[in-house]
């Protein structure tokens, strides 16, 4: 069963690398960022899409950490999969939102 502290650590591990993306500090590169043929072909698309993706990751990880914080011990003990599922849901929402944004705005 993932403990709250593990969920918080994983949220931080996911959110911290997204902060430079959200502030547009990362230039187009083949290793770090939301890399697709469209974002690598156009610097403006790169910065805009990575800003949105970074912000989505930070906000969703804050939401997951906040939700994990308010979950009761009884609920977590009865459903030990819940913190992990919240984390997967947060990452999924961030990736889906980034893809949606790229598809309809780039």
PDB file of C-alpha atoms in Angstrom:
ATOM      1  CA  UNK A   1       0.000   0.000   0.000  1.00  0.00           C
ATOM      2  CA  UNK A   2       1.499   3.351  -1.002  1.00  0.00           C
ATOM      3  CA  UNK A   3       1.726   5.602   2.016  1.00  0.00           C
ATOM      4  CA  UNK A   4       0.893   9.268   1.881  1.00  0.00           C
ATOM      5  CA  UNK A   5       4.546  10.203   2.138  1.00  0.00           C
ATOM      6  CA  UNK A   6       5.326   8.019  -0.885  1.00  0.00           C
ATOM      7  CA  UNK A   7       2.499   9.657  -2.841  1.00  0.00           C
ATOM      8  CA  UNK A   8       3.802  13.124  -1.847  1.00  0.00           C
ATOM      9  CA  UNK A   9       7.337  12.163  -2.899  1.00  0.00           C
ATOM     10  CA  UNK A  10       6.121  10.833  -6.250  1.00  0.00           C
ATOM     11  CA  UNK A  11       4.037  13.965  -6.813  1.00  0.00           C
ATOM     12  CA  UNK A  12       7.090  16.120  -6.161  1.00  0.00           C
ATOM     13  CA  UNK A  13       9.231  13.899  -8.386  1.00  0.00           C
ATOM     14  CA  UNK A  14       6.758  14.393 -11.236  1.00  0.00           C
ATOM     15  CA  UNK A  15       5.967  18.079 -10.616  1.00  0.00           C
ATOM     16  CA  UNK A  16       9.490  19.443 -10.094  1.00  0.00           C
ATOM     17  CA  UNK A  17      10.796  18.696 -13.606  1.00  0.00           C
ATOM     18  CA  UNK A  18       7.598  20.206 -15.038  1.00  0.00           C
ATOM     19  CA  UNK A  19       8.217  23.625 -13.468  1.00  0.00           C
ATOM     20  CA  UNK A  20      10.908  24.706 -15.985  1.00  0.00           C
ATOM     21  CA  UNK A  21       8.568  23.629 -18.787  1.00  0.00           C
ATOM     22  CA  UNK A  22       5.718  25.704 -17.358  1.00  0.00           C
ATOM     23  CA  UNK A  23       7.958  28.784 -17.237  1.00  0.00           C
ATOM     24  CA  UNK A  24       9.271  28.184 -20.782  1.00  0.00           C
ATOM     25  CA  UNK A  25      12.868  27.819 -19.604  1.00  0.00           C
ATOM     26  CA  UNK A  26      13.529  24.674 -21.661  1.00  0.00           C
ATOM     27  CA  UNK A  27      14.528  25.144 -25.279  1.00  0.00           C
ATOM     28  CA  UNK A  28      13.514  22.603 -27.945  1.00  0.00           C
ATOM     29  CA  UNK A  29      15.588  19.461 -27.518  1.00  0.00           C
ATOM     30  CA  UNK A  30      15.298  15.721 -28.194  1.00  0.00           C
ATOM     31  CA  UNK A  31      15.391  14.617 -24.500  1.00  0.00           C
ATOM     32  CA  UNK A  32      13.305  16.745 -22.162  1.00  0.00           C
ATOM     33  CA  UNK A  33       9.823  18.116 -22.643  1.00  0.00           C
ATOM     34  CA  UNK A  34       6.642  17.258 -24.514  1.00  0.00           C
ATOM     35  CA  UNK A  35       8.328  16.083 -27.707  1.00  0.00           C
ATOM     36  CA  UNK A  36       6.268  15.435 -30.801  1.00  0.00           C
ATOM     37  CA  UNK A  37       7.033  16.063 -34.467  1.00  0.00           C
ATOM     38  CA  UNK A  38       4.886  19.229 -34.282  1.00  0.00           C
ATOM     39  CA  UNK A  39       6.607  20.681 -31.213  1.00  0.00           C
ATOM     40  CA  UNK A  40      10.082  19.829 -32.466  1.00  0.00           C
ATOM     41  CA  UNK A  41       9.355  21.421 -35.862  1.00  0.00           C
ATOM     42  CA  UNK A  42       8.279  24.820 -34.521  1.00  0.00           C
ATOM     43  CA  UNK A  43       9.799  26.645 -31.553  1.00  0.00           C
ATOM     44  CA  UNK A  44       6.598  28.601 -30.878  1.00  0.00           C
ATOM     45  CA  UNK A  45       4.607  25.361 -30.685  1.00  0.00           C
ATOM     46  CA  UNK A  46       7.302  23.868 -28.440  1.00  0.00           C
ATOM     47  CA  UNK A  47       7.126  26.661 -25.888  1.00  0.00           C
ATOM     48  CA  UNK A  48       3.351  26.944 -25.914  1.00  0.00           C
ATOM     49  CA  UNK A  49       2.657  23.208 -25.645  1.00  0.00           C
ATOM     50  CA  UNK A  50       5.319  22.626 -22.995  1.00  0.00           C
ATOM     51  CA  UNK A  51       4.053  25.576 -20.972  1.00  0.00           C
ATOM     52  CA  UNK A  52       0.581  24.020 -20.930  1.00  0.00           C
ATOM     53  CA  UNK A  53       1.919  20.499 -20.271  1.00  0.00           C
ATOM     54  CA  UNK A  54       4.171  21.702 -17.449  1.00  0.00           C
ATOM     55  CA  UNK A  55       1.366  23.673 -15.825  1.00  0.00           C
ATOM     56  CA  UNK A  56      -1.009  20.700 -16.125  1.00  0.00           C
ATOM     57  CA  UNK A  57       1.514  18.385 -14.469  1.00  0.00           C
ATOM     58  CA  UNK A  58       2.171  20.797 -11.603  1.00  0.00           C
ATOM     59  CA  UNK A  59      -1.523  21.489 -10.969  1.00  0.00           C
ATOM     60  CA  UNK A  60      -2.550  17.845 -11.228  1.00  0.00           C
ATOM     61  CA  UNK A  61       0.211  16.715  -8.860  1.00  0.00           C
ATOM     62  CA  UNK A  62      -0.832  19.391  -6.365  1.00  0.00           C
ATOM     63  CA  UNK A  63      -4.414  18.111  -6.668  1.00  0.00           C
ATOM     64  CA  UNK A  64      -3.293  14.504  -6.143  1.00  0.00           C
ATOM     65  CA  UNK A  65      -1.188  15.463  -3.112  1.00  0.00           C
ATOM     66  CA  UNK A  66      -4.069  17.487  -1.675  1.00  0.00           C
ATOM     67  CA  UNK A  67      -6.515  14.660  -2.225  1.00  0.00           C
ATOM     68  CA  UNK A  68      -4.126  12.149  -0.651  1.00  0.00           C
ATOM     69  CA  UNK A  69      -3.807  14.495   2.302  1.00  0.00           C
ATOM     70  CA  UNK A  70      -7.541  14.539   2.998  1.00  0.00           C
ATOM     71  CA  UNK A  71      -8.164  10.813   2.470  1.00  0.00           C
ATOM     72  CA  UNK A  72      -9.060   9.180   5.747  1.00  0.00           C
ATOM     73  CA  UNK A  73      -6.863   6.398   7.103  1.00  0.00           C
ATOM     74  CA  UNK A  74      -9.881   4.088   7.125  1.00  0.00           C
ATOM     75  CA  UNK A  75     -10.599   4.719   3.453  1.00  0.00           C
ATOM     76  CA  UNK A  76      -6.968   4.104   2.488  1.00  0.00           C
ATOM     77  CA  UNK A  77      -6.782   0.921   4.592  1.00  0.00           C
ATOM     78  CA  UNK A  78      -9.968  -0.412   2.956  1.00  0.00           C
ATOM     79  CA  UNK A  79      -8.815   0.584  -0.542  1.00  0.00           C
ATOM     80  CA  UNK A  80      -5.010   0.443  -0.601  1.00  0.00           C
ATOM     81  CA  UNK A  81      -4.952   1.002  -4.356  1.00  0.00           C
ATOM     82  CA  UNK A  82      -6.522   4.471  -4.076  1.00  0.00           C
ATOM     83  CA  UNK A  83      -3.386   6.652  -3.627  1.00  0.00           C
ATOM     84  CA  UNK A  84      -1.653   4.935  -6.532  1.00  0.00           C
ATOM     85  CA  UNK A  85      -4.774   5.240  -8.667  1.00  0.00           C
ATOM     86  CA  UNK A  86      -4.948   8.964  -7.899  1.00  0.00           C
ATOM     87  CA  UNK A  87      -1.342   9.368  -9.002  1.00  0.00           C
ATOM     88  CA  UNK A  88      -1.961   7.484 -12.257  1.00  0.00           C
ATOM     89  CA  UNK A  89      -5.118   9.517 -12.825  1.00  0.00           C
ATOM     90  CA  UNK A  90      -3.224  12.782 -12.307  1.00  0.00           C
ATOM     91  CA  UNK A  91      -0.517  11.819 -14.783  1.00  0.00           C
ATOM     92  CA  UNK A  92      -3.127  10.578 -17.250  1.00  0.00           C
ATOM     93  CA  UNK A  93      -5.096  13.812 -17.068  1.00  0.00           C
ATOM     94  CA  UNK A  94      -1.910  15.825 -17.630  1.00  0.00           C
ATOM     95  CA  UNK A  95      -0.830  13.805 -20.651  1.00  0.00           C
ATOM     96  CA  UNK A  96      -4.337  13.738 -22.157  1.00  0.00           C
ATOM     97  CA  UNK A  97      -4.749  17.482 -21.619  1.00  0.00           C
ATOM     98  CA  UNK A  98      -1.390  18.157 -23.263  1.00  0.00           C
ATOM     99  CA  UNK A  99      -2.255  15.996 -26.260  1.00  0.00           C
ATOM    100  CA  UNK A 100      -5.681  17.622 -26.532  1.00  0.00           C
ATOM    101  CA  UNK A 101      -4.110  21.082 -26.395  1.00  0.00           C
ATOM    102  CA  UNK A 102      -1.491  20.208 -29.000  1.00  0.00           C
ATOM    103  CA  UNK A 103      -4.084  18.625 -31.296  1.00  0.00           C
ATOM    104  CA  UNK A 104      -6.465  21.567 -31.299  1.00  0.00           C
ATOM    105  CA  UNK A 105      -4.194  24.579 -30.792  1.00  0.00           C
ATOM    106  CA  UNK A 106      -0.929  23.898 -32.580  1.00  0.00           C
TER     107      UNK A 106
END
